CSV table of C-alpha atoms and ligand atoms in Angstrom, one decimal:
chain,number,residue,atom,x,y,z
A,764,MET,CA,-20.3,24.3,14.7
A,765,GLU,CA,-22.9,22.1,17.2
A,766,LYS,CA,-21.7,20.1,19.0
A,767,LYS,CA,-21.0,17.0,17.9
A,768,ARG,CA,-20.2,13.6,20.2
A,769,ILE,CA,-18.9,11.3,18.6
A,770,GLY,CA,-17.4,7.5,19.5
A,771,ILE,CA,-14.5,5.8,19.2
A,772,LEU,CA,-12.5,2.3,20.0
A,773,THR,CA,-9.2,-0.5,19.3
A,774,SER,CA,-9.9,-3.4,18.2
A,775,GLY,CA,-7.9,-6.8,17.0
A,776,GLY,CA,-4.4,-7.2,18.4
A,777,ASP,CA,-2.9,-4.5,20.0
A,778,CYS,CA,0.4,-2.7,19.3
A,779,SER,CA,2.4,0.2,20.1
A,780,GLY,CA,0.8,3.9,18.7
A,781,LEU,CA,-3.5,3.3,19.3
A,782,ASN,CA,-2.9,5.4,22.3
A,783,ALA,CA,-1.2,7.9,19.6
A,784,VAL,CA,-4.3,7.9,17.8
A,785,LEU,CA,-6.6,8.3,20.5
A,786,ARG,CA,-4.6,11.5,21.5
A,787,GLY,CA,-4.8,13.1,18.5
A,788,ALA,CA,-8.5,12.1,18.4
A,789,SER,CA,-9.4,14.2,21.2
A,790,ARG,CA,-7.4,16.9,21.1
A,791,ALA,CA,-9.0,17.3,17.2
A,792,ALA,CA,-11.8,17.1,18.2
A,793,ASP,CA,-11.4,19.0,21.7
A,794,LYS,CA,-10.9,21.8,18.7
A,795,LEU,CA,-14.2,21.8,17.3
A,796,GLY,CA,-15.4,21.6,20.3
A,797,TRP,CA,-16.6,17.9,19.9
A,798,GLU,CA,-16.9,15.3,22.5
A,799,LEU,CA,-15.1,12.2,22.0
A,800,ILE,CA,-15.9,9.2,24.1
A,801,GLY,CA,-13.7,6.0,24.1
A,802,PHE,CA,-15.3,2.7,24.1
A,803,ARG,CA,-13.8,-0.1,26.5
A,804,ASP,CA,-12.4,-3.6,24.9
A,805,GLY,CA,-13.5,-3.0,20.9
A,806,PHE,CA,-16.6,-2.9,19.8
A,807,GLU,CA,-17.6,-5.7,23.5
A,808,GLY,CA,-18.5,-1.6,25.1
A,809,LEU,CA,-20.9,-0.8,22.6
A,810,LEU,CA,-23.2,-3.7,24.0
A,811,PRO,CA,-25.8,-1.7,26.0
A,812,PRO,CA,-25.5,0.1,28.2
A,813,GLY,CA,-22.3,0.8,27.0
A,814,ASP,CA,-19.2,0.8,28.9
A,815,TYR,CA,-17.5,4.5,27.3
A,816,THR,CA,-15.1,6.4,29.3
A,817,ILE,CA,-14.8,10.0,28.0
A,818,LEU,CA,-11.6,11.1,26.2
A,819,ASP,CA,-11.3,14.7,27.2
A,820,ARG,CA,-8.1,16.5,26.3
A,821,ARG,CA,-7.2,15.3,29.9
A,822,ALA,CA,-7.9,12.4,30.1
A,823,THR,CA,-5.6,11.4,26.7
A,824,ALA,CA,-2.9,13.6,28.2
A,825,GLY,CA,0.7,12.1,28.7
A,826,ILE,CA,0.0,8.6,26.8
A,827,MET,CA,1.2,9.4,23.1
A,828,HIS,CA,4.0,7.3,24.5
A,829,LEU,CA,2.3,4.4,26.1
A,830,GLY,CA,2.3,1.5,24.1
A,831,GLY,CA,-0.5,-1.1,24.5
A,832,THR,CA,-4.0,1.3,24.5
A,833,ILE,CA,-5.9,2.9,27.1
A,834,LEU,CA,-9.4,1.3,26.1
A,835,GLY,CA,-9.0,-2.2,26.3
A,836,THR,CA,-9.1,-4.8,23.4
A,837,VAL,CA,-9.9,-7.6,22.1
A,838,ASN,CA,-9.4,-9.8,19.1
A,839,LYS,CA,-12.3,-12.1,19.5
A,840,GLY,CA,-16.1,-11.8,21.1
A,841,HIS,CA,-19.5,-10.9,19.6
A,842,PHE,CA,-18.5,-8.7,16.9
A,843,VAL,CA,-16.5,-11.1,15.0
A,844,ALA,CA,-17.0,-10.4,11.7
A,845,LYS,CA,-13.8,-12.3,10.1
A,846,VAL,CA,-12.3,-15.2,11.2
A,847,GLY,CA,-8.9,-16.1,9.1
A,848,ALA,CA,-7.3,-14.8,6.3
A,849,GLY,CA,-10.7,-14.6,3.8
A,850,ASP,CA,-12.9,-16.1,5.9
A,851,VAL,CA,-15.6,-13.7,6.5
A,852,MET,CA,-18.9,-14.2,8.1
A,853,ALA,CA,-21.0,-11.8,9.6
A,854,ILE,CA,-22.2,-10.2,12.8
A,855,PRO,CA,-25.5,-11.6,14.1
A,856,PRO,CA,-28.3,-9.0,13.3
A,857,ASP,CA,-29.1,-8.5,17.2
A,858,ILE,CA,-26.4,-8.6,18.0
A,859,ILE,CA,-26.0,-5.2,15.5
A,860,ALA,CA,-30.0,-3.7,17.1
A,861,LYS,CA,-27.3,-3.4,20.6
A,862,ALA,CA,-25.4,-1.9,19.1
A,863,ARG,CA,-27.5,0.1,17.6
A,864,GLN,CA,-29.2,1.2,20.6
A,865,THR,CA,-26.3,1.8,22.8
A,866,PHE,CA,-25.6,4.4,19.7
A,867,ASP,CA,-28.9,6.2,19.7
A,868,ALA,CA,-29.1,6.2,23.5
A,869,LEU,CA,-25.2,7.7,23.5
A,870,GLY,CA,-27.1,10.5,21.2
A,871,LEU,CA,-23.7,9.4,18.4
A,872,HIS,CA,-22.8,11.0,15.2
A,873,ALA,CA,-20.3,8.5,14.6
A,874,LEU,CA,-17.5,6.2,15.2
A,875,ILE,CA,-13.9,5.8,14.2
A,876,THR,CA,-12.9,1.9,14.6
A,877,ILE,CA,-9.7,1.1,15.2
A,878,GLY,CA,-8.4,-1.7,14.0
A,879,GLY,CA,-6.5,-4.2,11.4
A,880,ASP,CA,-8.1,-6.8,8.8
A,881,GLY,CA,-10.8,-8.2,10.7
A,882,SER,CA,-12.1,-5.3,13.0
A,883,LEU,CA,-12.3,-2.8,9.8
A,884,SER,CA,-14.5,-6.1,8.1
A,885,THR,CA,-16.8,-5.9,11.2
A,886,ALA,CA,-16.3,-1.7,11.2
A,887,LEU,CA,-17.5,-1.8,7.1
A,888,GLN,CA,-20.8,-4.4,8.2
A,889,LEU,CA,-21.2,-1.8,11.3
A,890,HIS,CA,-21.4,1.2,7.6
A,891,GLU,CA,-23.9,-1.1,5.8
A,892,GLU,CA,-26.4,-1.7,8.4
A,893,GLY,CA,-25.9,2.3,8.7
A,894,PHE,CA,-23.1,3.3,11.1
A,895,PRO,CA,-21.5,5.9,10.6
A,896,VAL,CA,-18.1,4.8,11.0
A,897,VAL,CA,-14.8,5.6,9.3
A,898,GLY,CA,-12.1,3.6,9.8
A,899,VAL,CA,-9.0,3.8,11.6
A,900,PRO,CA,-5.5,1.2,10.3
A,901,LYS,CA,-3.3,-0.8,12.2
A,902,THR,CA,-1.4,-4.0,12.4
A,903,ILE,CA,1.9,-4.4,12.7
A,904,ASP,CA,2.5,-6.7,10.6
A,905,ASN,CA,1.3,-3.6,7.7
A,906,ASP,CA,-0.4,-6.8,5.4
A,907,LEU,CA,-3.8,-4.3,5.0
A,908,GLU,CA,-4.1,-3.1,1.6
A,909,ALA,CA,-5.1,1.3,0.6
A,910,THR,CA,-2.3,1.8,2.9
A,911,ALA,CA,1.1,2.1,3.0
A,912,ARG,CA,1.7,1.4,6.1
A,913,THR,CA,0.3,1.3,9.5
A,914,PHE,CA,1.5,2.4,13.0
A,915,GLY,CA,2.7,0.0,15.8
A,916,PHE,CA,4.4,-1.5,12.4
A,917,ASP,CA,8.0,0.6,12.7
A,918,SER,CA,8.3,-0.5,16.5
A,919,ALA,CA,7.5,-4.0,15.4
A,920,VAL,CA,10.9,-4.2,13.6
A,921,ALA,CA,13.3,-1.1,15.9
A,922,CYS,CA,11.8,-4.4,18.5
A,923,VAL,CA,13.5,-7.3,15.6
A,924,ALA,CA,16.4,-4.5,14.6
A,925,ASP,CA,17.4,-4.2,18.1
A,926,ALA,CA,17.1,-8.2,19.3
A,927,LEU,CA,18.0,-8.9,15.6
A,928,ASP,CA,21.6,-6.5,17.2
A,929,ARG,CA,22.0,-8.2,20.7
A,930,LEU,CA,22.3,-11.5,18.8
A,931,HIS,CA,24.6,-10.6,16.5
A,932,THR,CA,27.7,-10.3,19.9
A,933,THR,CA,27.1,-13.7,22.0
A,934,ALA,CA,26.6,-15.8,18.4
A,935,THR,CA,29.8,-13.4,16.8
A,936,SER,CA,31.8,-15.5,20.4
A,937,HIS,CA,30.5,-18.3,20.3
A,938,LYS,CA,29.8,-18.8,16.5
A,939,ARG,CA,26.8,-19.5,16.2
A,940,VAL,CA,24.1,-19.9,14.5
A,941,MET,CA,21.3,-18.0,15.7
A,942,VAL,CA,17.3,-17.9,14.3
A,943,LEU,CA,14.7,-15.1,15.2
A,944,GLU,CA,11.4,-15.6,15.1
A,945,VAL,CA,9.0,-13.2,14.8
A,946,MET,CA,5.8,-12.2,14.0
A,947,GLY,CA,4.0,-11.9,10.6
A,948,ARG,CA,0.8,-15.0,9.3
A,949,HIS,CA,0.9,-13.9,6.2
A,950,ALA,CA,2.7,-11.7,4.7
A,951,GLY,CA,7.1,-11.7,6.0
A,952,TRP,CA,7.0,-7.7,6.0
A,953,ILE,CA,8.1,-7.6,9.7
A,954,ALA,CA,11.1,-9.8,8.8
A,955,LEU,CA,11.8,-8.4,6.0
A,956,HIS,CA,12.0,-4.6,7.2
A,957,GLY,CA,14.4,-6.2,10.4
A,958,GLY,CA,15.8,-8.3,9.6
A,959,LEU,CA,16.9,-5.4,6.6
A,960,ALA,CA,18.0,-3.0,9.8
A,961,GLY,CA,19.3,-6.0,11.5
A,962,GLY,CA,22.1,-6.9,9.4
A,963,ALA,CA,20.4,-11.1,9.2
A,964,ASP,CA,22.2,-13.3,6.4
A,965,VAL,CA,18.9,-15.0,5.8
A,966,ILE,CA,14.7,-14.2,6.1
A,967,LEU,CA,12.2,-16.8,6.2
A,968,ILE,CA,8.4,-16.0,4.7
A,969,PRO,CA,6.0,-17.1,4.3
A,970,GLU,CA,5.8,-14.9,0.5
A,971,ILE,CA,9.5,-17.1,-0.4
A,972,PRO,CA,8.9,-20.8,0.5
A,973,PHE,CA,12.3,-22.0,1.5
A,974,GLU,CA,14.6,-25.0,1.3
A,975,PHE,CA,15.7,-26.8,4.8
A,976,ALA,CA,18.5,-27.5,2.6
A,977,LYS,CA,18.9,-23.5,0.4
A,978,VAL,CA,19.2,-22.4,3.8
A,979,ALA,CA,22.0,-25.6,5.1
A,980,ASP,CA,24.2,-24.3,3.0
A,981,GLU,CA,24.1,-20.8,3.4
A,982,VAL,CA,25.1,-21.1,6.4
A,983,MET,CA,28.4,-23.0,5.0
A,984,ARG,CA,29.5,-21.3,2.2
A,985,ARG,CA,29.3,-18.2,5.3
A,986,GLU,CA,31.4,-20.3,7.2
A,987,HIS,CA,34.0,-21.4,4.6
A,988,GLU,CA,33.7,-17.6,4.2
A,989,GLY,CA,34.9,-16.6,7.3
A,990,ALA,CA,32.1,-15.7,9.7
A,991,LYS,CA,31.6,-16.5,12.1
A,992,SER,CA,27.8,-16.2,12.5
A,993,THR,CA,24.5,-16.6,10.9
A,994,MET,CA,22.2,-14.7,11.7
A,995,ILE,CA,18.1,-16.3,9.8
A,996,VAL,CA,15.1,-14.4,10.4
A,997,VAL,CA,12.2,-16.0,10.6
A,998,ALA,CA,8.2,-15.2,10.4
A,999,GLU,CA,5.7,-16.7,12.9
A,1000,GLY,CA,3.9,-17.9,9.1
A,1001,ALA,CA,7.8,-19.4,6.8
A,1002,SER,CA,7.2,-22.7,5.7
A,1003,SER,CA,9.1,-24.7,3.8
A,1004,LYS,CA,8.8,-26.2,0.4
A,1005,ASP,CA,8.2,-29.4,1.2
A,1006,GLY,CA,4.8,-27.3,3.4
A,1007,ARG,CA,5.8,-27.2,6.9
A,1008,GLN,CA,4.5,-24.9,8.4
A,1009,LYS,CA,4.4,-24.9,12.6
A,1010,ARG,CA,-0.1,-24.0,13.2
A,1011,HIS,CA,-1.6,-25.3,15.9
A,1012,SER,CA,-5.3,-25.5,17.2
A,1013,THR,CA,-6.9,-24.1,20.3
A,1014,ALA,CA,-9.8,-25.5,22.3
A,1015,SER,CA,-11.8,-22.2,20.6
A,1016,GLY,CA,-10.9,-23.4,17.5
A,1017,GLU,CA,-8.3,-21.0,16.4
A,1018,HIS,CA,-5.5,-20.9,14.4
A,1019,ARG,CA,-2.6,-20.0,16.2
A,1020,LEU,CA,1.2,-19.6,14.4
A,1021,GLY,CA,4.3,-20.2,15.8
A,1022,GLY,CA,6.8,-22.8,16.1
A,1023,ILE,CA,8.5,-22.9,13.2
A,1024,GLY,CA,11.3,-20.9,14.3
A,1025,GLU,CA,12.3,-24.3,17.0
A,1026,ILE,CA,11.7,-26.4,13.1
A,1027,VAL,CA,14.7,-24.4,11.1
A,1028,GLY,CA,16.8,-24.3,14.2
A,1029,ARG,CA,16.6,-28.0,14.7
A,1030,GLU,CA,17.1,-28.9,10.8
A,1031,ILE,CA,20.0,-26.4,10.4
A,1032,GLY,CA,21.8,-28.3,13.4
A,1033,GLU,CA,21.3,-31.4,11.7
A,1034,ARG,CA,22.4,-30.8,8.5
A,1035,THR,CA,25.6,-28.5,9.0
A,1036,GLU,CA,26.0,-29.7,12.3
A,1037,LYS,CA,26.2,-26.5,13.4
A,1038,GLU,CA,26.0,-25.1,17.1
A,1039,VAL,CA,22.2,-23.6,16.1
A,1040,ARG,CA,19.7,-20.9,19.1
A,1041,THR,CA,16.3,-20.4,18.4
A,1042,CYS,CA,15.1,-16.9,20.2
A,1043,VAL,CA,11.0,-16.6,19.8
A,1044,LEU,CA,10.3,-12.9,20.0
A,1045,GLY,CA,6.8,-13.0,20.3
A,1046,HIS,CA,4.6,-9.8,22.4
A,1047,LEU,CA,7.7,-8.1,23.0
A,1048,GLN,CA,7.6,-7.4,18.9
A,1049,ARG,CA,3.8,-6.1,19.9
A,1050,GLY,CA,4.5,-4.2,23.6
A,1051,GLY,CA,5.9,-1.2,24.4
A,1052,ALA,CA,6.6,2.4,23.9
A,1053,PRO,CA,5.8,3.2,19.9
A,1054,THR,CA,9.0,4.6,18.0
A,1055,THR,CA,8.9,8.8,17.2
A,1056,LEU,CA,7.8,7.6,13.3
A,1057,ASP,CA,4.5,5.6,14.8
A,1058,ARG,CA,4.1,8.6,17.5
A,1059,ILE,CA,3.7,10.6,14.4
A,1060,LEU,CA,1.8,7.9,12.1
A,1061,GLY,CA,-0.9,7.9,15.6
A,1062,THR,CA,-1.0,11.3,16.0
A,1063,THR,CA,-2.1,12.1,11.5
A,1064,PHE,CA,-4.5,8.9,12.2
A,1065,GLY,CA,-6.2,10.3,14.5
A,1066,VAL,CA,-6.6,14.1,13.2
A,1067,LYS,CA,-7.4,12.6,10.0
A,1068,ALA,CA,-10.4,10.2,11.5
A,1069,VAL,CA,-11.7,13.7,13.1
A,1070,GLN,CA,-11.2,15.2,9.4
A,1071,LEU,CA,-12.8,12.9,8.4
A,1072,VAL,CA,-16.1,12.6,10.8
A,1073,ALA,CA,-15.9,16.3,10.2
A,1074,GLU,CA,-16.4,16.4,6.2
A,1075,GLY,CA,-19.0,13.5,6.5
A,1076,ARG,CA,-17.2,11.3,4.7
A,1077,PHE,CA,-17.7,8.0,6.3
A,1078,GLY,CA,-17.5,4.2,5.2
A,1079,THR,CA,-14.6,5.8,4.5
A,1080,MET,CA,-10.6,4.8,6.9
A,1081,VAL,CA,-7.4,6.9,6.8
A,1082,SER,CA,-5.2,6.4,3.9
A,1083,TYR,CA,-1.2,7.0,4.3
A,1084,GLN,CA,0.4,6.8,0.7
A,1085,ASN,CA,2.9,9.1,-0.9
A,1086,TYR,CA,3.8,10.6,2.5
A,1087,VAL,CA,0.3,12.1,2.3
A,1088,THR,CA,-2.8,11.0,4.8
A,1089,MET,CA,-6.0,10.6,3.2
A,1090,ASP,CA,-8.8,8.3,2.6
A,1091,VAL,CA,-10.0,5.1,0.3
A,1092,PRO,CA,-13.5,3.1,1.0
A,1093,ILE,CA,-12.8,0.6,3.9
A,1094,SER,CA,-13.6,-1.7,0.8
A,1095,HIS,CA,-10.8,-0.9,-1.1
A,1096,ALA,CA,-8.8,-3.1,2.4
A,1097,VAL,CA,-10.7,-5.9,4.2
A,1098,HIS,CA,-10.6,-8.9,2.4
A,1099,LYS,CA,-8.0,-10.1,1.1
A,1100,LEU,CA,-4.0,-8.6,2.9
A,1101,ARG,CA,-1.0,-7.0,1.0
A,1102,ARG,CA,1.1,-9.1,0.6
A,1103,VAL,CA,5.7,-9.0,-0.1
A,1104,SER,CA,6.0,-9.9,-3.4
A,1105,PRO,CA,9.2,-12.2,-4.4
A,1106,ASP,CA,9.9,-9.4,-6.8
A,1107,CYS,CA,9.6,-6.1,-5.3
A,1108,GLN,CA,12.6,-2.8,-4.9
A,1109,MET,CA,12.9,-4.9,-0.6
A,1110,VAL,CA,13.4,-8.5,-1.6
A,1111,GLU,CA,16.4,-7.1,-4.6
A,1112,THR,CA,18.0,-5.0,-2.3
A,1113,ALA,CA,17.9,-7.4,0.3
A,1114,ARG,CA,19.3,-9.9,-1.6
A,1115,ALA,CA,21.6,-7.4,-3.6
A,1116,VAL,CA,23.8,-7.8,0.5
A,1117,GLU,CA,23.7,-10.8,0.1
A,1118,ILE,CA,20.6,-12.1,2.3
A,1119,SER,CA,19.3,-15.3,0.9
A,1120,PHE,CA,15.9,-16.0,1.6
A,1121,GLY,CA,15.9,-19.6,1.2
A,1122,ASP,CA,14.9,-20.6,-2.0
B,2559,F6P,O1,-2.2,-9.9,14.2
B,2559,F6P,C1,-1.1,-9.3,13.8
B,2559,F6P,C2,-0.7,-10.3,15.4
B,2559,F6P,O2,0.7,-9.8,15.8
B,2559,F6P,C3,-0.1,-11.5,14.4
B,2559,F6P,O3,0.9,-11.2,13.8
B,2559,F6P,C4,0.1,-12.5,15.2
B,2559,F6P,O4,-0.1,-13.9,15.3
B,2559,F6P,C5,-1.1,-11.9,15.5
B,2559,F6P,O5,-1.2,-11.4,15.9
B,2559,F6P,C6,-1.0,-13.3,17.6
B,2559,F6P,O6,-1.8,-12.5,18.5
B,2559,F6P,P1,-2.7,-12.9,19.8
B,2559,F6P,O7,-2.6,-11.9,20.7
B,2559,F6P,O8,-4.0,-13.4,19.4
B,2559,F6P,O9,-1.8,-13.2,19.9
């Protein structure tokens, strides 16, 4: 097969497993006798003259177990095609022209873009502008459409479960209520899976608005039954039925979530007169070594992305369905999020083991 040069980049928020994808893609490209180059800092690396590094076998050796991305990433910059759920913006024509200049100057055959909804929206626009693009889905939130799993999610869930295990022993010793705020802007997958795995008693997610009174009742019901502690997991995007959600805007106009744990903690403390402590897990969920599942998923996704390039299946994204890694059009994955359905099996299972959703 003719020697080709392909590019790869990591874009948007980082997560555990990105380096496994880079390593997998590097080895798959090497097998084909191709050269893989990695652009630094997401799409920004595409700006002329191109900021990149050669990702040969040596450059990607020993990185699979490392969190973050050796290429660096940004979730802002010149290529932002989307701000928030549903708001689609276009990349300006002069930026597209600059990316094309770099792409042509480097003689690239294709570009593999690893990212979530926003970054894949950028990838889709580049594809529509004629760039041969293949996408790899990434988000710890696991809320991308058209794939049952994204790497980074399992590592985040493991982090939540570990935090709950630790909080549980101190909560029980002091007979306290513990509130753990976890990530999940629009979807409660991390809270749901992490809460289930870590033995939470209450899980509050964006898809199921809750009532403070119901949460307080659950705390008291448990106490009357002799429970020594109550563990509450709340997703950062959860909101009460009366519409209370913690969201603040930054100087750059960005909407950030965070702080709902504090509100829940205060309300439940006042309503139950119990001692409550709140812990915000934050970016701990995004850092650190990937779980074995995320290493395997990342490797599989990297290899599959190179295969898709070899088959000329541009405009597609790697997708994981029913234990098989396949491909779907990128357009099927973006501009809408896969959220937790309030009547899905996982929610039913949680309710069956007496987890309350505060509804
Ligand atoms: O989209 C992934 C995510 O981890 C969200 O759950 C969270 O709100 C956000 O990223 C935080 O991003 P930043 O790195 O900008 O703080």
